[in-house]
Amino acid sequence: MPFTDKPFRVGTHTLTSRLIVGTGKYATYDLMRDCLEASGSDVITVAVRRERLVDAQGRNILDYIDLSKYTILPNTAGCFTAEDAVRVARLGREILSGLENPGADWVKLECLGDKKTLLPDPVATLKATEELVKDGFQVLVYTTDDPITARRIKEAGAASVMPAGSPIGSGQGILNANNIRICLEYLKENDPDYPVIVDAGVGSASDVSYAMELGCDGVLLNTAIASADDPLTMASAMKLACTAGRLSYFGGRIPKKLYATASSPDTGIVRPAGG
C-alpha cells in the first residue's frame, strides 16, 4: 500500500507542504512570485520590518503574493531584543488582520544575539516566547540546535521549535546532526506530533532531504533558493527533496556497515562444473 503521510499541523494550522519558504533577497518580485509557486509551499514567511517593503518602482511585495492562496508567516527578522521582537510581532498581526489573512495569529520569532553570526540570543528568545504566548500568539521559534534550550522553549508554550542547521544564509547545511536528533528526542517525548522544523543554513536540495531523513517535520529556507544561480530550478529541487526525504525517513534506511553485503543470495545458484 502506498505511504500515506499524517497531516502537517503547526498549532491550529494544517499545512499541505512541509517546505516553508521566505520572500527576501530575490532580484525581482516577479522571480519571487514564480519561485514561491515552484516550491509548492503554501506558507511563506515575510519580514515585518523588511527594509524594502516597496521597491524603486513603487511596487509592494504584497502585490506579488496571492493572499487567497498563501498563508503568511510574519517574522521578526532584524530584532535584537525581546521587547523589539514582541513589538514587531504585534505589528505583523495588525497588518495581516487588516488583510484578513489566516497568518495573523502566528509569528516566526527571531531574537538575534549579534549581527555577525545572526545566532539567536537564548535568554531574550525565551523571554519573547513567553510574552508572545501570553499575548495569544502561536509562536514558531528560531533557536540554536541546543537540546536544552529547545526543550525550555517548548515548555514556554511555543507552537514549534525551529533549530538552525547552521548560521542563517551560510549554506553549510546541517552541521550537527546529533544535536538535531537529540532535539527531536526531547521535543517529541510524550508528544510525537510536536512539529520540529529546521530553520536556517540550508544550501542545497540534499540538505533539505537530510533534515527530513533525520525525522524533522519540515524545513524553512530562503537564501538557498533566492541566491541560487537558477532560483526557479532550485525551488523545484527543494520541493522534490522535501518529499523524498520524508519518504526516505519512513521507508527506513539500511544500517551502515564497514564491509560489503552481497545483493544476490549465495544459495540456489548455478555452480561451475566440479564446484
mmCIF file of C-alpha atoms in Angstrom:
data_model
loop_
_atom_site.group_PDB
_atom_site.id
_atom_site.type_symbol
_atom_site.label_atom_id
_atom_site.label_comp_id
_atom_site.label_asym_id
_atom_site.label_seq_id
_atom_site.Cartn_x
_atom_site.Cartn_y
_atom_site.Cartn_z
ATOM 1 C CA MET A 1 0.000 0.000 0.000
ATOM 2 C CA PRO A 2 1.393 3.455 -0.874
ATOM 3 C CA PHE A 3 2.636 5.517 2.055
ATOM 4 C CA THR A 4 0.078 7.960 3.446
ATOM 5 C CA ASP A 5 1.527 10.785 5.492
ATOM 6 C CA LYS A 6 -0.028 12.418 8.533
ATOM 7 C CA PRO A 7 -1.294 15.980 8.204
ATOM 8 C CA PHE A 8 1.378 18.554 8.993
ATOM 9 C CA ARG A 9 -0.049 20.655 11.806
ATOM 10 C CA VAL A 10 1.564 23.654 13.480
ATOM 11 C CA GLY A 11 -0.677 24.961 16.221
ATOM 12 C CA THR A 12 -4.125 25.352 14.686
ATOM 13 C CA HIS A 13 -2.759 25.486 11.135
ATOM 14 C CA THR A 14 -2.688 22.487 8.807
ATOM 15 C CA LEU A 15 -0.110 22.765 6.026
ATOM 16 C CA THR A 16 -0.162 20.906 2.720
ATOM 17 C CA SER A 17 3.597 21.308 2.143
ATOM 18 C CA ARG A 18 6.374 20.634 4.633
ATOM 19 C CA LEU A 19 8.553 23.246 2.958
ATOM 20 C CA ILE A 20 8.223 26.848 4.162
ATOM 21 C CA VAL A 21 9.972 29.481 2.070
ATOM 22 C CA GLY A 22 10.919 33.105 2.543
ATOM 23 C CA THR A 23 10.500 36.174 0.365
ATOM 24 C CA GLY A 24 13.788 38.041 0.828
ATOM 25 C CA LYS A 25 16.861 38.531 -1.390
ATOM 26 C CA TYR A 26 15.139 37.944 -4.738
ATOM 27 C CA ALA A 27 16.343 40.006 -7.694
ATOM 28 C CA THR A 28 12.757 40.892 -8.632
ATOM 29 C CA TYR A 29 9.277 40.427 -7.245
ATOM 30 C CA ASP A 30 8.334 38.546 -10.409
ATOM 31 C CA LEU A 31 11.072 35.986 -9.766
ATOM 32 C CA MET A 32 9.992 35.695 -6.144
ATOM 33 C CA ARG A 33 6.388 35.006 -7.191
ATOM 34 C CA ASP A 34 7.444 32.303 -9.663
ATOM 35 C CA CYS A 35 9.766 30.630 -7.138
ATOM 36 C CA LEU A 36 7.069 30.549 -4.489
ATOM 37 C CA GLU A 37 4.842 28.739 -6.958
ATOM 38 C CA ALA A 38 7.586 26.284 -7.965
ATOM 39 C CA SER A 39 8.411 25.452 -4.334
ATOM 40 C CA GLY A 40 4.933 24.058 -3.733
ATOM 41 C CA SER A 41 4.797 25.790 -0.365
ATOM 42 C CA ASP A 42 1.516 27.080 0.999
ATOM 43 C CA VAL A 43 3.118 29.039 3.865
ATOM 44 C CA ILE A 44 5.581 31.821 3.159
ATOM 45 C CA THR A 45 7.403 33.986 5.641
ATOM 46 C CA VAL A 46 7.691 37.758 5.359
ATOM 47 C CA ALA A 47 9.874 40.025 7.481
ATOM 48 C CA VAL A 48 7.581 42.621 9.044
ATOM 49 C CA ARG A 49 10.367 45.184 9.367
ATOM 50 C CA ARG A 50 11.937 44.489 5.976
ATOM 51 C CA GLU A 51 13.873 47.464 4.666
ATOM 52 C CA ARG A 52 12.305 47.452 1.224
ATOM 53 C CA LEU A 53 8.585 46.823 1.508
ATOM 54 C CA VAL A 54 8.152 48.984 -1.608
ATOM 55 C CA ASP A 55 10.759 48.897 -4.399
ATOM 56 C CA ALA A 56 12.133 51.743 -6.568
ATOM 57 C CA GLN A 57 9.196 51.395 -8.964
ATOM 58 C CA GLY A 58 6.705 51.791 -6.128
ATOM 59 C CA ARG A 59 5.684 48.133 -6.163
ATOM 60 C CA ASN A 60 4.674 46.465 -2.909
ATOM 61 C CA ILE A 61 5.737 42.886 -2.116
ATOM 62 C CA LEU A 62 2.155 42.044 -1.212
ATOM 63 C CA ASP A 63 1.120 42.832 -4.791
ATOM 64 C CA TYR A 64 3.034 39.698 -5.815
ATOM 65 C CA ILE A 65 1.672 37.341 -3.168
ATOM 66 C CA ASP A 66 -1.716 35.707 -3.662
ATOM 67 C CA LEU A 67 -3.179 36.118 -0.188
ATOM 68 C CA SER A 68 -6.037 33.764 -1.034
ATOM 69 C CA LYS A 69 -3.501 31.010 -1.792
ATOM 70 C CA TYR A 70 -0.721 31.537 0.743
ATOM 71 C CA THR A 71 -0.787 31.787 4.494
ATOM 72 C CA ILE A 72 1.693 34.442 5.539
ATOM 73 C CA LEU A 73 4.022 33.654 8.437
ATOM 74 C CA PRO A 74 5.225 37.061 9.654
ATOM 75 C CA ASN A 75 8.705 37.029 11.177
ATOM 76 C CA THR A 76 10.661 39.285 13.484
ATOM 77 C CA ALA A 77 13.913 39.194 11.497
ATOM 78 C CA GLY A 78 16.263 42.004 12.470
ATOM 79 C CA CYS A 79 15.171 42.171 16.118
ATOM 80 C CA PHE A 80 17.876 42.037 18.805
ATOM 81 C CA THR A 81 15.820 42.416 21.989
ATOM 82 C CA ALA A 82 12.748 40.662 23.337
ATOM 83 C CA GLU A 83 10.900 43.974 23.528
ATOM 84 C CA ASP A 84 11.585 44.788 19.878
ATOM 85 C CA ALA A 85 10.568 41.290 18.746
ATOM 86 C CA VAL A 86 7.275 41.468 20.636
ATOM 87 C CA ARG A 87 6.518 44.901 19.178
ATOM 88 C CA VAL A 88 7.237 43.764 15.611
ATOM 89 C CA ALA A 89 5.151 40.604 16.098
ATOM 90 C CA ARG A 90 2.184 42.709 17.158
ATOM 91 C CA LEU A 91 2.680 44.956 14.131
ATOM 92 C CA GLY A 92 2.609 41.894 11.866
ATOM 93 C CA ARG A 93 -0.610 40.737 13.468
ATOM 94 C CA GLU A 94 -2.224 44.104 12.817
ATOM 95 C CA ILE A 95 -1.144 44.106 9.167
ATOM 96 C CA LEU A 96 -2.411 40.596 8.444
ATOM 97 C CA SER A 97 -5.625 41.118 10.388
ATOM 98 C CA GLY A 98 -6.356 44.046 8.094
ATOM 99 C CA LEU A 99 -5.680 41.821 5.083
ATOM 100 C CA GLU A 100 -7.860 39.030 6.517
ATOM 101 C CA ASN A 101 -5.026 36.520 6.100
ATOM 102 C CA PRO A 102 -5.088 33.483 8.441
ATOM 103 C CA GLY A 103 -1.439 34.093 9.331
ATOM 104 C CA ALA A 104 -2.421 36.918 11.685
ATOM 105 C CA ASP A 105 -2.475 34.600 14.702
ATOM 106 C CA TRP A 106 1.070 33.249 14.472
ATOM 107 C CA VAL A 107 4.636 34.522 14.187
ATOM 108 C CA LYS A 108 8.110 33.237 13.453
ATOM 109 C CA LEU A 109 10.180 34.587 16.331
ATOM 110 C CA GLU A 110 13.750 35.670 15.678
ATOM 111 C CA CYS A 111 15.575 37.424 18.510
ATOM 112 C CA LEU A 112 19.207 37.691 17.482
ATOM 113 C CA GLY A 113 22.336 37.947 19.615
ATOM 114 C CA ASP A 114 24.639 39.811 17.244
ATOM 115 C CA LYS A 115 24.883 40.989 13.639
ATOM 116 C CA LYS A 116 27.957 38.945 12.712
ATOM 117 C CA THR A 117 26.684 35.437 13.405
ATOM 118 C CA LEU A 118 22.916 36.116 13.435
ATOM 119 C CA LEU A 119 22.685 33.454 16.110
ATOM 120 C CA PRO A 120 19.706 33.736 18.455
ATOM 121 C CA ASP A 121 20.011 35.203 21.929
ATOM 122 C CA PRO A 122 18.675 32.287 24.021
ATOM 123 C CA VAL A 123 17.651 34.382 27.037
ATOM 124 C CA ALA A 124 15.891 37.076 25.016
ATOM 125 C CA THR A 125 14.296 34.433 22.774
ATOM 126 C CA LEU A 126 12.810 32.606 25.763
ATOM 127 C CA LYS A 127 11.569 35.881 27.256
ATOM 128 C CA ALA A 128 9.923 36.925 23.974
ATOM 129 C CA THR A 129 8.358 33.484 23.572
ATOM 130 C CA GLU A 130 6.743 33.684 26.998
ATOM 131 C CA GLU A 131 5.422 37.185 26.318
ATOM 132 C CA LEU A 132 4.013 36.353 22.886
ATOM 133 C CA VAL A 133 2.339 33.159 24.113
ATOM 134 C CA LYS A 134 0.644 35.195 26.865
ATOM 135 C CA ASP A 135 -0.480 37.623 24.158
ATOM 136 C CA GLY A 136 -2.264 34.857 22.248
ATOM 137 C CA PHE A 137 0.288 34.181 19.502
ATOM 138 C CA GLN A 138 1.156 30.781 18.132
ATOM 139 C CA VAL A 139 4.930 31.147 18.195
ATOM 140 C CA LEU A 140 7.359 29.323 15.894
ATOM 141 C CA VAL A 141 10.755 29.888 17.459
ATOM 142 C CA TYR A 142 14.103 30.104 15.661
ATOM 143 C CA THR A 143 16.774 28.803 18.025
ATOM 144 C CA THR A 144 20.124 27.069 18.102
ATOM 145 C CA ASP A 145 20.410 23.290 17.934
ATOM 146 C CA ASP A 146 20.971 23.104 21.704
ATOM 147 C CA PRO A 147 18.517 20.489 23.019
ATOM 148 C CA ILE A 148 18.160 22.055 26.488
ATOM 149 C CA THR A 149 17.251 25.444 25.040
ATOM 150 C CA ALA A 150 14.848 23.759 22.636
ATOM 151 C CA ARG A 151 13.098 21.988 25.498
ATOM 152 C CA ARG A 152 12.819 25.210 27.512
ATOM 153 C CA ILE A 153 11.242 26.970 24.541
ATOM 154 C CA LYS A 154 8.663 24.215 24.100
ATOM 155 C CA GLU A 155 7.857 24.340 27.814
ATOM 156 C CA ALA A 156 7.260 28.095 27.401
ATOM 157 C CA GLY A 157 4.400 27.260 25.040
ATOM 158 C CA ALA A 158 5.956 27.518 21.575
ATOM 159 C CA ALA A 159 3.831 26.040 18.782
ATOM 160 C CA SER A 160 7.010 24.843 17.077
ATOM 161 C CA VAL A 161 10.712 24.816 17.863
ATOM 162 C CA MET A 162 12.909 25.569 14.840
ATOM 163 C CA PRO A 163 16.568 24.636 15.430
ATOM 164 C CA ALA A 164 19.116 26.043 12.988
ATOM 165 C CA GLY A 165 21.004 23.612 10.805
ATOM 166 C CA SER A 166 23.802 26.193 10.617
ATOM 167 C CA PRO A 167 24.015 30.019 10.665
ATOM 168 C CA ILE A 168 21.438 31.979 8.656
ATOM 169 C CA GLY A 169 22.324 32.245 4.971
ATOM 170 C CA SER A 170 25.575 30.289 5.387
ATOM 171 C CA GLY A 171 24.596 27.388 3.119
ATOM 172 C CA GLN A 172 26.539 24.980 5.334
ATOM 173 C CA GLY A 173 23.639 22.584 5.754
ATOM 174 C CA ILE A 174 23.207 20.612 8.972
ATOM 175 C CA LEU A 175 26.481 20.822 10.877
ATOM 176 C CA ASN A 176 25.475 18.845 13.966
ATOM 177 C CA ALA A 177 23.038 16.098 13.112
ATOM 178 C CA ASN A 178 23.430 14.554 16.569
ATOM 179 C CA ASN A 179 22.112 17.685 18.238
ATOM 180 C CA ILE A 180 19.138 17.753 15.870
ATOM 181 C CA ARG A 181 18.446 14.121 16.754
ATOM 182 C CA ILE A 182 18.535 14.908 20.474
ATOM 183 C CA CYS A 183 16.264 17.914 19.934
ATOM 184 C CA LEU A 184 13.806 15.607 18.199
ATOM 185 C CA GLU A 185 14.029 13.102 21.052
ATOM 186 C CA TYR A 186 13.470 15.743 23.736
ATOM 187 C CA LEU A 187 10.717 17.646 21.942
ATOM 188 C CA LYS A 188 8.737 14.627 20.787
ATOM 189 C CA GLU A 189 8.915 12.692 24.035
ATOM 190 C CA ASN A 190 5.283 12.046 25.019
ATOM 191 C CA ASP A 191 4.272 14.303 22.103
ATOM 192 C CA PRO A 192 5.280 12.573 18.831
ATOM 193 C CA ASP A 193 3.351 15.004 16.641
ATOM 194 C CA TYR A 194 5.035 18.123 18.018
ATOM 195 C CA PRO A 195 6.391 19.983 14.955
ATOM 196 C CA VAL A 196 10.169 20.423 14.740
ATOM 197 C CA ILE A 197 11.292 22.440 11.732
ATOM 198 C CA VAL A 198 14.885 23.018 10.628
ATOM 199 C CA ASP A 199 15.341 26.733 10.026
ATOM 200 C CA ALA A 200 18.464 28.327 8.518
ATOM 201 C CA GLY A 201 21.676 27.175 6.879
ATOM 202 C CA VAL A 202 20.252 25.103 4.030
ATOM 203 C CA GLY A 203 22.300 25.360 0.836
ATOM 204 C CA SER A 204 21.158 22.562 -1.425
ATOM 205 C CA ALA A 205 18.405 20.047 -2.007
ATOM 206 C CA SER A 206 20.426 17.360 -0.247
ATOM 207 C CA ASP A 207 20.390 19.472 2.927
ATOM 208 C CA VAL A 208 16.595 19.550 2.849
ATOM 209 C CA SER A 209 16.400 15.823 2.253
ATOM 210 C CA TYR A 210 18.836 15.140 5.090
ATOM 211 C CA ALA A 211 16.818 17.224 7.542
ATOM 212 C CA MET A 212 13.692 15.283 6.647
ATOM 213 C CA GLU A 213 15.526 11.950 6.857
ATOM 214 C CA LEU A 214 16.520 12.808 10.419
ATOM 215 C CA GLY A 215 12.821 12.926 11.273
ATOM 216 C CA CYS A 216 12.207 16.666 11.191
ATOM 217 C CA ASP A 217 8.677 17.684 10.293
ATOM 218 C CA GLY A 218 9.589 20.464 7.905
ATOM 219 C CA VAL A 219 12.248 22.844 6.617
ATOM 220 C CA LEU A 220 12.214 26.627 6.373
ATOM 221 C CA LEU A 221 14.592 28.278 3.924
ATOM 222 C CA ASN A 222 15.107 31.418 1.864
ATOM 223 C CA THR A 223 18.651 32.159 0.709
ATOM 224 C CA ALA A 224 19.198 28.702 -0.790
ATOM 225 C CA ILE A 225 16.552 29.485 -3.411
ATOM 226 C CA ALA A 226 16.767 33.267 -3.744
ATOM 227 C CA SER A 227 20.564 33.347 -4.137
ATOM 228 C CA ALA A 228 20.950 30.220 -6.276
ATOM 229 C CA ASP A 229 22.328 30.533 -9.801
ATOM 230 C CA ASP A 230 18.911 29.487 -11.089
ATOM 231 C CA PRO A 231 16.391 30.177 -8.321
ATOM 232 C CA LEU A 232 13.408 28.776 -10.202
ATOM 233 C CA THR A 233 15.101 25.437 -10.807
ATOM 234 C CA MET A 234 16.344 25.328 -7.214
ATOM 235 C CA ALA A 235 12.830 25.978 -5.901
ATOM 236 C CA SER A 236 11.619 22.896 -7.764
ATOM 237 C CA ALA A 237 14.564 20.880 -6.420
ATOM 238 C CA MET A 238 13.748 21.868 -2.853
ATOM 239 C CA LYS A 239 10.145 20.795 -3.279
ATOM 240 C CA LEU A 240 11.171 17.347 -4.517
ATOM 241 C CA ALA A 241 13.893 16.971 -1.873
ATOM 242 C CA CYS A 242 11.450 17.653 0.940
ATOM 243 C CA THR A 243 9.121 14.938 -0.308
ATOM 244 C CA ALA A 244 11.951 12.482 -0.990
ATOM 245 C CA GLY A 245 13.491 12.986 2.446
ATOM 246 C CA ARG A 246 10.166 12.467 4.176
ATOM 247 C CA LEU A 247 9.529 9.245 2.271
ATOM 248 C CA SER A 248 13.072 8.055 2.955
ATOM 249 C CA TYR A 249 12.610 8.597 6.698
ATOM 250 C CA PHE A 250 9.511 6.435 6.792
ATOM 251 C CA GLY A 251 10.988 3.938 4.333
ATOM 252 C CA GLY A 252 13.745 3.230 6.868
ATOM 253 C CA ARG A 253 17.339 3.278 5.700
ATOM 254 C CA ILE A 254 19.545 0.189 5.929
ATOM 255 C CA PRO A 255 22.239 0.214 8.639
ATOM 256 C CA LYS A 256 25.722 1.354 7.655
ATOM 257 C CA LYS A 257 28.294 -1.447 7.570
ATOM 258 C CA LEU A 258 32.046 -1.475 7.243
ATOM 259 C CA TYR A 259 32.161 -4.280 4.666
ATOM 260 C CA ALA A 260 30.155 -5.210 1.618
ATOM 261 C CA THR A 261 26.981 -7.268 1.752
ATOM 262 C CA ALA A 262 26.104 -9.140 -1.424
ATOM 263 C CA SER A 263 22.806 -8.176 -3.011
ATOM 264 C CA SER A 264 22.378 -11.600 -4.551
ATOM 265 C CA PRO A 265 21.932 -14.798 -2.474
ATOM 266 C CA ASP A 266 24.697 -17.386 -2.396
ATOM 267 C CA THR A 267 22.313 -20.338 -2.249
ATOM 268 C CA GLY A 268 20.445 -21.902 -5.119
ATOM 269 C CA ILE A 269 22.835 -20.502 -7.733
ATOM 270 C CA VAL A 270 24.384 -22.197 -10.747
ATOM 271 C CA ARG A 271 27.743 -23.742 -9.773
ATOM 272 C CA PRO A 272 30.629 -24.297 -12.185
ATOM 273 C CA ALA A 273 31.388 -27.875 -13.163
ATOM 274 C CA GLY A 274 33.188 -29.706 -10.395
ATOM 275 C CA GLY A 275 32.251 -26.953 -7.930
#
